[in-house]
CSV table of C-alpha atoms in Angstrom, one decimal:
chain,number,residue,atom,x,y,z
D,1,MET,CA,-10.9,-20.1,7.0
D,2,ARG,CA,-13.9,-18.8,5.2
D,3,ASP,CA,-12.7,-20.5,2.0
D,4,ILE,CA,-12.2,-23.9,3.7
D,5,ARG,CA,-15.0,-23.6,6.1
D,6,GLU,CA,-16.9,-26.7,4.9
D,7,ALA,CA,-13.8,-28.9,5.0
D,8,VAL,CA,-12.8,-27.6,8.5
D,9,ALA,CA,-16.4,-28.2,9.8
D,10,GLY,CA,-16.2,-31.8,8.6
D,11,LEU,CA,-12.8,-32.4,10.2
D,12,TYR,CA,-14.0,-30.8,13.4
D,13,ALA,CA,-17.2,-32.8,13.5
D,14,SER,CA,-15.2,-36.1,13.1
D,15,GLY,CA,-13.4,-35.5,16.4
D,16,GLU,CA,-10.0,-36.1,14.9
D,17,ARG,CA,-7.0,-33.8,15.4
D,18,PHE,CA,-6.1,-31.9,12.3
D,19,ALA,CA,-3.9,-28.8,11.5
D,20,VAL,CA,-4.6,-25.4,10.2
D,21,ALA,CA,-1.9,-23.2,8.7
D,22,THR,CA,-2.7,-19.5,8.3
D,23,VAL,CA,-0.8,-16.7,6.7
D,24,ILE,CA,-0.5,-14.1,9.5
D,25,ASP,CA,1.7,-11.5,7.8
D,26,THR,CA,3.3,-10.8,4.4
D,27,PHE,CA,6.0,-8.7,2.9
D,28,LYS,CA,6.5,-7.6,-0.7
D,29,SER,CA,4.8,-9.6,-3.4
D,30,ALA,CA,3.4,-12.4,-1.3
D,31,PRO,CA,1.0,-14.5,-3.3
D,32,ARG,CA,-2.0,-14.4,-0.9
D,33,PRO,CA,-2.9,-12.0,2.0
D,34,ALA,CA,-3.0,-12.5,5.7
D,35,GLY,CA,-5.9,-14.8,6.6
D,36,ALA,CA,-5.3,-17.3,3.8
D,37,ALA,CA,-5.6,-20.7,5.3
D,38,MET,CA,-4.8,-24.4,4.5
D,39,ALA,CA,-6.1,-27.4,6.5
D,40,VAL,CA,-4.4,-30.8,6.7
D,41,SER,CA,-6.2,-33.9,8.0
D,42,ALA,CA,-4.5,-36.6,10.1
D,43,SER,CA,-4.6,-38.8,7.0
D,44,GLY,CA,-2.7,-36.2,5.0
D,45,GLU,CA,-5.6,-34.7,2.9
D,46,VAL,CA,-5.1,-31.0,2.1
D,47,PHE,CA,-7.8,-28.3,1.8
D,48,GLY,CA,-7.1,-24.8,0.7
D,49,SER,CA,-4.0,-22.9,-0.3
D,50,LEU,CA,-1.5,-20.4,1.3
D,51,SER,CA,0.4,-19.3,-1.8
D,52,GLY,CA,-1.0,-20.9,-4.9
D,53,GLY,CA,1.5,-23.8,-4.6
D,54,CYS,CA,4.7,-22.0,-3.6
D,55,VAL,CA,5.2,-23.0,0.0
D,56,GLU,CA,2.6,-25.7,0.4
D,57,GLY,CA,5.1,-28.6,0.5
D,58,ALA,CA,7.0,-27.1,3.4
D,59,VAL,CA,3.9,-26.1,5.3
D,60,TYR,CA,2.4,-29.6,4.7
D,61,GLU,CA,5.3,-31.2,6.6
D,62,GLU,CA,4.9,-28.7,9.5
D,63,ALA,CA,1.2,-29.4,9.6
D,64,LEU,CA,1.8,-33.2,9.9
D,65,GLU,CA,4.3,-32.5,12.7
D,66,ALA,CA,1.9,-30.3,14.5
D,67,ILE,CA,-0.8,-33.0,14.4
D,68,ARG,CA,1.7,-35.5,15.7
D,69,THR,CA,3.2,-33.4,18.6
D,70,GLY,CA,0.2,-31.1,19.3
D,71,VAL,CA,2.6,-28.1,19.3
D,72,PRO,CA,1.9,-25.0,17.3
D,73,VAL,CA,4.7,-23.3,15.3
D,74,ARG,CA,5.4,-20.0,13.6
D,75,ARG,CA,7.4,-20.1,10.4
D,76,THR,CA,8.7,-17.6,7.8
D,77,TYR,CA,9.2,-18.5,4.2
D,78,GLY,CA,11.1,-16.5,1.6
D,79,VAL,CA,12.9,-14.2,4.1
D,80,ALA,CA,15.0,-12.7,1.3
D,81,ASP,CA,14.7,-12.9,-2.5
D,82,GLU,CA,17.8,-15.2,-2.8
D,83,ASP,CA,16.2,-17.6,-0.3
D,84,ALA,CA,12.9,-17.8,-2.2
D,85,PHE,CA,13.6,-20.9,-4.3
D,86,SER,CA,14.4,-23.0,-1.2
D,87,VAL,CA,10.7,-23.3,-0.6
D,88,GLY,CA,9.5,-22.4,-4.0
D,89,LEU,CA,8.4,-18.8,-3.2
D,90,THR,CA,9.4,-17.6,-6.6
D,91,CYS,CA,7.8,-14.2,-6.4
D,92,GLY,CA,10.5,-13.1,-3.9
D,93,GLY,CA,8.0,-12.1,-1.2
D,94,THR,CA,7.8,-13.2,2.4
D,95,LEU,CA,5.0,-15.2,4.2
D,96,HIS,CA,4.8,-15.6,7.9
D,97,VAL,CA,2.7,-18.7,8.7
D,98,PHE,CA,1.2,-20.0,11.9
D,99,VAL,CA,0.6,-23.8,12.0
D,100,GLU,CA,-1.5,-25.1,14.8
D,101,PRO,CA,-3.1,-28.4,15.8
D,102,VAL,CA,-6.9,-28.3,16.1
D,103,ASP,CA,-9.3,-30.5,18.0
D,104,ARG,CA,-12.4,-30.0,20.2
D,105,ASP,CA,-10.4,-29.7,23.4
D,106,ARG,CA,-7.9,-27.1,22.0
D,107,TYR,CA,-10.5,-25.1,20.1
D,108,PRO,CA,-13.9,-25.4,21.8
D,109,SER,CA,-15.3,-22.2,20.2
D,110,LEU,CA,-14.6,-23.3,16.6
D,111,GLY,CA,-18.1,-24.7,16.2
D,112,PRO,CA,-19.8,-21.4,17.1
D,113,VAL,CA,-17.3,-19.5,15.0
D,114,LEU,CA,-18.1,-21.6,11.9
D,115,GLY,CA,-21.8,-21.2,12.7
D,116,ALA,CA,-21.4,-17.4,12.8
D,117,ILE,CA,-19.6,-17.3,9.5
D,118,GLU,CA,-22.3,-19.5,7.9
D,119,GLU,CA,-25.1,-17.2,9.3
D,120,HIS,CA,-23.3,-13.9,8.3
D,121,ARG,CA,-22.8,-12.9,12.0
D,122,PRO,CA,-19.7,-11.0,12.9
D,123,VAL,CA,-17.0,-12.8,14.9
D,124,ALA,CA,-13.2,-12.5,15.3
D,125,VAL,CA,-10.6,-14.9,16.6
D,126,ALA,CA,-7.4,-13.6,18.3
D,127,THR,CA,-4.6,-16.1,18.6
D,128,VAL,CA,-1.3,-15.7,20.3
D,129,VAL,CA,1.3,-16.6,17.7
D,130,SER,CA,4.6,-15.4,19.4
D,131,ASP,CA,5.3,-15.3,23.1
D,132,PRO,CA,8.4,-13.7,24.6
D,133,ARG,CA,8.0,-15.9,27.7
D,134,GLY,CA,9.2,-19.0,25.8
D,135,GLY,CA,6.0,-19.9,24.0
D,136,GLY,CA,3.8,-20.8,27.0
D,137,ARG,CA,0.9,-18.7,25.6
D,138,THR,CA,1.5,-19.6,21.9
D,139,GLY,CA,-1.7,-21.0,20.5
D,140,MET,CA,-4.0,-19.5,23.2
D,141,ARG,CA,-6.9,-17.7,21.8
D,142,ARG,CA,-9.9,-15.4,22.5
D,143,THR,CA,-13.0,-15.4,20.4
D,144,VAL,CA,-14.7,-12.1,20.3
D,145,TRP,CA,-18.3,-11.3,19.3
D,146,PRO,CA,-19.8,-7.7,19.3
D,147,GLY,CA,-21.5,-8.3,22.6
D,148,HIS,CA,-19.2,-10.8,24.5
D,149,ALA,CA,-16.0,-12.7,24.3
D,150,GLU,CA,-14.5,-16.0,25.7
D,151,GLY,CA,-11.2,-17.7,25.9
D,152,ASP,CA,-8.0,-17.3,27.9
D,153,VAL,CA,-4.9,-15.5,26.5
D,154,GLY,CA,-2.9,-15.5,29.8
D,155,GLY,CA,-3.6,-12.3,31.7
D,156,ASP,CA,-6.3,-9.7,32.4
D,157,ARG,CA,-4.3,-6.8,31.0
D,158,LEU,CA,-3.9,-8.5,27.7
D,159,THR,CA,-7.5,-9.7,27.7
D,160,ASP,CA,-8.8,-6.1,28.2
D,161,ALA,CA,-6.6,-4.7,25.5
D,162,LEU,CA,-7.5,-7.4,23.1
D,163,ASP,CA,-11.2,-7.1,23.6
D,164,ASP,CA,-11.1,-3.4,22.7
D,165,ASP,CA,-8.7,-3.7,19.8
D,166,VAL,CA,-10.3,-6.8,18.3
D,167,ARG,CA,-13.8,-5.2,18.3
D,168,GLY,CA,-12.4,-2.2,16.4
D,169,MET,CA,-10.9,-4.6,13.8
D,170,LEU,CA,-14.1,-6.5,13.6
D,171,ALA,CA,-16.1,-3.3,13.0
D,172,GLN,CA,-13.8,-2.6,10.0
D,173,GLY,CA,-13.6,-6.2,8.9
D,174,SER,CA,-9.8,-6.2,9.0
D,175,THR,CA,-7.4,-9.0,9.7
D,176,GLY,CA,-3.8,-8.7,10.8
D,177,LEU,CA,-1.2,-8.8,13.6
D,178,LEU,CA,-1.4,-6.9,16.9
D,179,ARG,CA,1.7,-6.5,19.1
D,180,TYR,CA,1.8,-5.9,22.8
D,181,GLY,CA,4.3,-6.0,25.6
D,182,ALA,CA,5.0,-9.3,27.4
D,183,ASP,CA,2.2,-8.5,29.9
D,184,GLY,CA,-0.2,-7.0,27.5
D,185,GLN,CA,1.2,-3.4,27.5
D,186,ARG,CA,0.0,-1.5,24.4
D,187,ARG,CA,3.4,0.1,23.9
D,188,GLY,CA,5.3,-3.1,23.7
D,189,ASP,CA,5.9,-5.3,20.7
D,190,GLU,CA,7.2,-8.6,22.0
D,191,LEU,CA,4.0,-10.5,22.1
D,192,GLU,CA,2.2,-11.1,18.7
D,193,VAL,CA,-1.5,-11.8,18.4
D,194,PHE,CA,-3.1,-12.6,15.0
D,195,VAL,CA,-6.6,-11.4,14.6
D,196,GLN,CA,-8.8,-12.9,12.0
D,197,ALA,CA,-12.1,-11.0,11.7
D,198,PHE,CA,-15.1,-12.6,10.0
D,199,ALA,CA,-17.3,-9.6,9.3
D,200,PRO,CA,-20.5,-10.2,7.3
D,201,PRO,CA,-19.8,-10.0,3.5
D,202,PRO,CA,-20.1,-6.5,2.1
D,203,ARG,CA,-23.4,-5.6,0.3
D,204,MET,CA,-23.9,-4.8,-3.3
D,205,LEU,CA,-27.2,-3.1,-4.1
D,206,VAL,CA,-28.1,-3.4,-7.8
D,207,PHE,CA,-31.0,-1.2,-9.0
D,208,GLY,CA,-32.6,-2.0,-12.3
D,209,ALA,CA,-33.7,-5.5,-13.2
D,210,ILE,CA,-32.2,-5.6,-16.7
D,211,ASP,CA,-29.8,-8.0,-18.4
D,212,PHE,CA,-26.8,-6.0,-17.3
D,213,ALA,CA,-27.9,-6.3,-13.7
D,214,ALA,CA,-27.9,-10.1,-14.0
D,215,ALA,CA,-24.3,-10.0,-15.1
D,216,VAL,CA,-23.3,-7.5,-12.4
D,217,ALA,CA,-25.0,-9.7,-9.8
D,218,ARG,CA,-23.0,-12.8,-10.9
D,219,THR,CA,-19.7,-10.8,-10.8
D,220,GLY,CA,-20.6,-9.2,-7.5
D,221,ALA,CA,-21.3,-12.6,-5.9
D,222,PHE,CA,-18.0,-13.9,-7.3
D,223,LEU,CA,-16.2,-11.1,-5.6
D,224,GLY,CA,-17.8,-12.0,-2.3
D,225,TYR,CA,-20.6,-9.4,-2.1
D,226,ARG,CA,-24.0,-10.1,-0.7
D,227,VAL,CA,-26.1,-9.0,-3.7
D,228,THR,CA,-29.6,-7.6,-3.7
D,229,VAL,CA,-31.4,-6.7,-7.0
D,230,CYS,CA,-34.2,-4.1,-6.7
D,231,ASP,CA,-36.7,-2.9,-9.2
D,232,ALA,CA,-40.2,-1.4,-9.0
D,233,ARG,CA,-41.5,-3.6,-11.8
D,234,PRO,CA,-42.5,-7.1,-10.6
D,235,VAL,CA,-42.6,-8.6,-14.0
D,236,PHE,CA,-38.8,-8.1,-14.3
D,237,ALA,CA,-37.7,-8.4,-10.7
D,238,THR,CA,-37.9,-12.1,-10.2
D,239,ALA,CA,-35.6,-14.5,-8.4
D,240,LYS,CA,-35.5,-16.7,-11.5
D,241,ARG,CA,-33.9,-14.0,-13.6
D,242,PHE,CA,-31.3,-13.3,-10.9
D,243,PRO,CA,-30.1,-16.6,-9.4
D,244,ALA,CA,-26.8,-15.1,-8.2
D,245,ALA,CA,-28.6,-12.5,-6.0
D,246,GLU,CA,-29.2,-13.4,-2.4
D,247,GLU,CA,-32.5,-11.5,-2.6
D,248,VAL,CA,-34.7,-9.8,-5.3
D,249,VAL,CA,-36.8,-6.9,-4.0
D,250,VAL,CA,-39.8,-5.4,-5.7
D,251,LYS,CA,-39.9,-1.7,-4.6
D,252,TRP,CA,-39.2,1.7,-5.8
D,253,PRO,CA,-35.4,1.9,-5.6
D,254,HIS,CA,-35.2,5.1,-3.5
D,255,VAL,CA,-37.8,3.7,-1.0
D,256,TYR,CA,-35.8,0.5,-0.6
D,257,LEU,CA,-32.5,2.4,-0.2
D,258,ASP,CA,-34.0,4.6,2.5
D,259,GLU,CA,-35.2,1.5,4.4
D,260,MET,CA,-31.6,0.0,4.1
D,261,ALA,CA,-29.8,3.3,5.1
D,262,ASP,CA,-28.7,2.1,8.5
D,263,LEU,CA,-27.2,-1.1,7.1
D,264,ILE,CA,-25.1,0.7,4.4
D,265,ASP,CA,-21.5,1.2,5.3
D,266,GLU,CA,-18.2,2.1,3.7
D,267,ARG,CA,-17.9,-1.5,2.2
D,268,THR,CA,-21.3,-1.2,0.4
D,269,ALA,CA,-21.4,-0.9,-3.4
D,270,VAL,CA,-24.4,0.7,-5.0
D,271,CYS,CA,-24.9,0.1,-8.8
D,272,VAL,CA,-27.7,2.0,-10.5
D,273,LEU,CA,-28.3,0.5,-13.9
D,274,THR,CA,-31.8,1.9,-14.6
D,275,HIS,CA,-30.7,4.9,-16.7
D,276,ASP,CA,-34.2,6.2,-16.4
D,277,PRO,CA,-34.5,9.6,-14.6
D,278,LYS,CA,-37.7,8.7,-12.7
D,279,PHE,CA,-35.8,5.8,-11.1
D,280,ASP,CA,-32.1,6.8,-11.0
D,281,VAL,CA,-32.3,10.4,-9.8
D,282,PRO,CA,-34.2,9.7,-6.6
D,283,VAL,CA,-32.1,6.6,-5.7
D,284,LEU,CA,-28.8,8.3,-6.5
D,285,ALA,CA,-29.8,11.3,-4.4
D,286,ALA,CA,-30.6,8.9,-1.6
D,287,ALA,CA,-27.4,6.9,-2.1
D,288,LEU,CA,-25.2,10.0,-2.0
D,289,ARG,CA,-26.5,10.7,1.5
D,290,THR,CA,-25.3,7.3,2.8
D,291,ARG,CA,-21.8,6.1,3.7
D,292,ALA,CA,-21.6,3.7,0.7
D,293,GLY,CA,-18.0,3.4,-0.4
D,294,TYR,CA,-18.9,3.0,-4.1
D,295,ILE,CA,-21.8,4.5,-6.0
D,296,GLY,CA,-22.0,4.1,-9.8
D,297,ALA,CA,-24.6,4.8,-12.4
D,298,MET,CA,-24.9,3.4,-16.0
D,299,GLY,CA,-25.6,5.4,-19.0
D,300,SER,CA,-24.3,7.3,-22.1
D,301,ARG,CA,-22.4,10.6,-21.9
D,302,ARG,CA,-25.7,12.4,-22.7
D,303,THR,CA,-27.5,10.5,-20.0
D,304,HIS,CA,-24.7,11.3,-17.6
D,305,ASP,CA,-24.9,15.1,-18.3
D,306,ASP,CA,-28.7,15.1,-18.0
D,307,ARG,CA,-28.5,13.0,-14.8
D,308,MET,CA,-25.9,15.4,-13.2
D,309,ALA,CA,-28.1,18.4,-14.0
D,310,ARG,CA,-31.2,16.7,-12.5
D,311,LEU,CA,-29.2,15.8,-9.3
D,312,ARG,CA,-28.1,19.4,-8.9
D,313,GLU,CA,-31.7,20.5,-9.3
D,314,ALA,CA,-32.6,18.0,-6.6
D,315,GLY,CA,-30.1,19.7,-4.2
D,316,VAL,CA,-27.2,17.3,-4.3
D,317,SER,CA,-24.0,19.1,-3.5
D,318,GLU,CA,-20.9,19.2,-5.7
D,319,GLU,CA,-19.0,17.4,-3.0
D,320,ASP,CA,-21.5,14.5,-3.0
D,321,LEU,CA,-21.6,14.4,-6.8
D,322,ALA,CA,-17.8,13.9,-6.8
D,323,ARG,CA,-18.4,10.5,-5.2
D,324,LEU,CA,-20.4,9.3,-8.1
D,325,HIS,CA,-18.9,7.0,-10.7
D,326,SER,CA,-20.7,7.9,-13.8
D,327,PRO,CA,-20.6,6.5,-16.4
D,328,ILE,CA,-20.0,3.4,-14.2
D,329,GLY,CA,-17.0,1.1,-14.8
D,330,LEU,CA,-13.5,1.4,-16.3
D,331,ASP,CA,-12.8,2.2,-19.9
D,332,LEU,CA,-12.4,-1.4,-21.2
D,333,GLY,CA,-14.4,-0.8,-24.4
D,334,ALA,CA,-17.1,-3.1,-22.9
D,335,ARG,CA,-20.2,-3.8,-24.9
D,336,THR,CA,-21.9,-7.0,-23.7
D,337,PRO,CA,-23.5,-7.3,-20.2
D,338,GLU,CA,-20.8,-9.6,-19.1
D,339,GLU,CA,-18.0,-7.3,-20.3
D,340,THR,CA,-19.7,-4.4,-18.6
D,341,ALA,CA,-19.9,-6.3,-15.4
D,342,VAL,CA,-16.1,-6.9,-15.6
D,343,SER,CA,-15.5,-3.2,-16.1
D,344,ILE,CA,-17.6,-2.4,-13.0
D,345,ALA,CA,-15.8,-5.1,-11.0
D,346,ALA,CA,-12.4,-3.8,-12.1
D,347,GLU,CA,-13.4,-0.3,-10.9
D,348,LEU,CA,-14.5,-1.7,-7.6
D,349,VAL,CA,-11.2,-3.5,-7.1
D,350,ARG,CA,-9.2,-0.5,-8.2
D,351,ASP,CA,-11.0,1.8,-5.7
D,352,ARG,CA,-10.6,-0.7,-2.9
D,353,TRP,CA,-6.8,-1.1,-3.3
D,354,GLY,CA,-5.8,2.1,-4.9
D,355,GLY,CA,-4.7,0.7,-8.3
D,356,SER,CA,-4.2,2.9,-11.3
D,357,GLY,CA,-6.5,0.9,-13.7
D,358,ARG,CA,-3.6,0.8,-16.2
D,359,ALA,CA,-2.2,-2.4,-17.7
D,360,LEU,CA,0.5,-3.9,-15.4
D,361,SER,CA,2.9,-4.1,-18.3
D,362,GLU,CA,2.8,-0.3,-18.4
D,363,THR,CA,3.5,0.2,-14.7
D,364,THR,CA,6.5,-0.3,-12.5
D,365,GLY,CA,7.0,-1.1,-8.8
D,366,ARG,CA,5.0,-3.4,-6.5
D,367,ILE,CA,2.0,-5.2,-7.9
D,368,HIS,CA,0.2,-5.9,-4.6
D,369,ARG,CA,-0.7,-3.1,-2.2
D,370,ASP,CA,-0.8,-3.6,1.5
D,371,ALA,CA,-4.0,-1.8,2.4
D,372,PRO,CA,-6.8,0.1,0.9
D,373,VAL,CA,-6.3,3.8,0.2
D,374,GLU,CA,-8.6,6.7,-0.3
D,375,PRO,CA,-10.9,6.1,-3.3
D,376,PHE,CA,-9.7,7.6,-6.6
D,377,VAL,CA,-12.5,9.4,-8.5
D,378,PRO,CA,-11.9,9.1,-12.2
D,379,ALA,CA,-12.4,12.0,-14.5
D,380,GLY,CA,-14.3,11.0,-17.6
D,381,PHE,CA,-13.6,7.2,-17.4
D,382,GLY,CA,-16.3,4.8,-18.4
D,383,HIS,CA,-17.3,2.1,-20.9
D,384,ALA,CA,-18.8,2.5,-24.3
D,385,ASP,CA,-22.0,4.6,-24.6
D,386,ARG,CA,-25.2,2.6,-24.5
């Protein structure tokens, strides 16, 4: 929904009925994750993608039927590898898709939901996608904000359970299926509810207003981060030099990081590109006291050794030092700012999903992982000395 927000907002504003198809669950090498969405207008125009082209034709027909009948449906594509080609799911994976008609009467909270996404405010939508009582509750939804919730899902017990569970998912920014008993019992699994959480985008804090920082800011924004560039030197820290950053801050890095400490969570990436002890030692010492999920620092091997010694002298523990990615990035042989930004982005993605960092042609087994794993701290990996 985030990807097709502008198109959905336009369709909703028009007052016409349209359909939204959403991936609610996947198995094996599904092309896109749960939450991927495609919208179809009453005139047949398509926005977004569920599978990069694999099942769109079949889902398109279901969407037109949902617009015509006003009835939501749950469909599965590519149940087994031998069935994949019947809908074009050539990867052999499985997609579970929920197709629902949307208009102002059926989805009165969609406007506020779209507004919250636009304004980076957290919100989650819980939709009943499978009902053991014959489908009477299918399509009913509850919209959950951190402080309140609205919408009927057919029963107080289910409502109470959902509000608690969905707020937990919203805090983590996670999207997926919840299962309950027919009356909302937590131990049952007959009733399926799909929760799509729209948490604010994760933060990337880039310290050091250098040419490498401009490339890292562009790549971070491309990956969906809300990027801030910070440097104490006003002549270098200008918005004009960093158009991809949401904000450019002129402050000593460690001072700004201390001010931001309460907003830093496990999804935050801290990239220290100053490679100057008077800047990077104080800010790294501060960063390693936060919950940031990724902390990296740029520099040569010699710079790294000197930095580690200075951090130890500053009282940083070995346990905290083990969290530091230094030199920053994967060993791609990167030299230019753009290549270095790619190596940093690759390390971020690897840590998020638990990849090996090796070429796929050298590995076996599944390509896509289902969920993040504990971060892997590399031993001696980094790009070329600078």
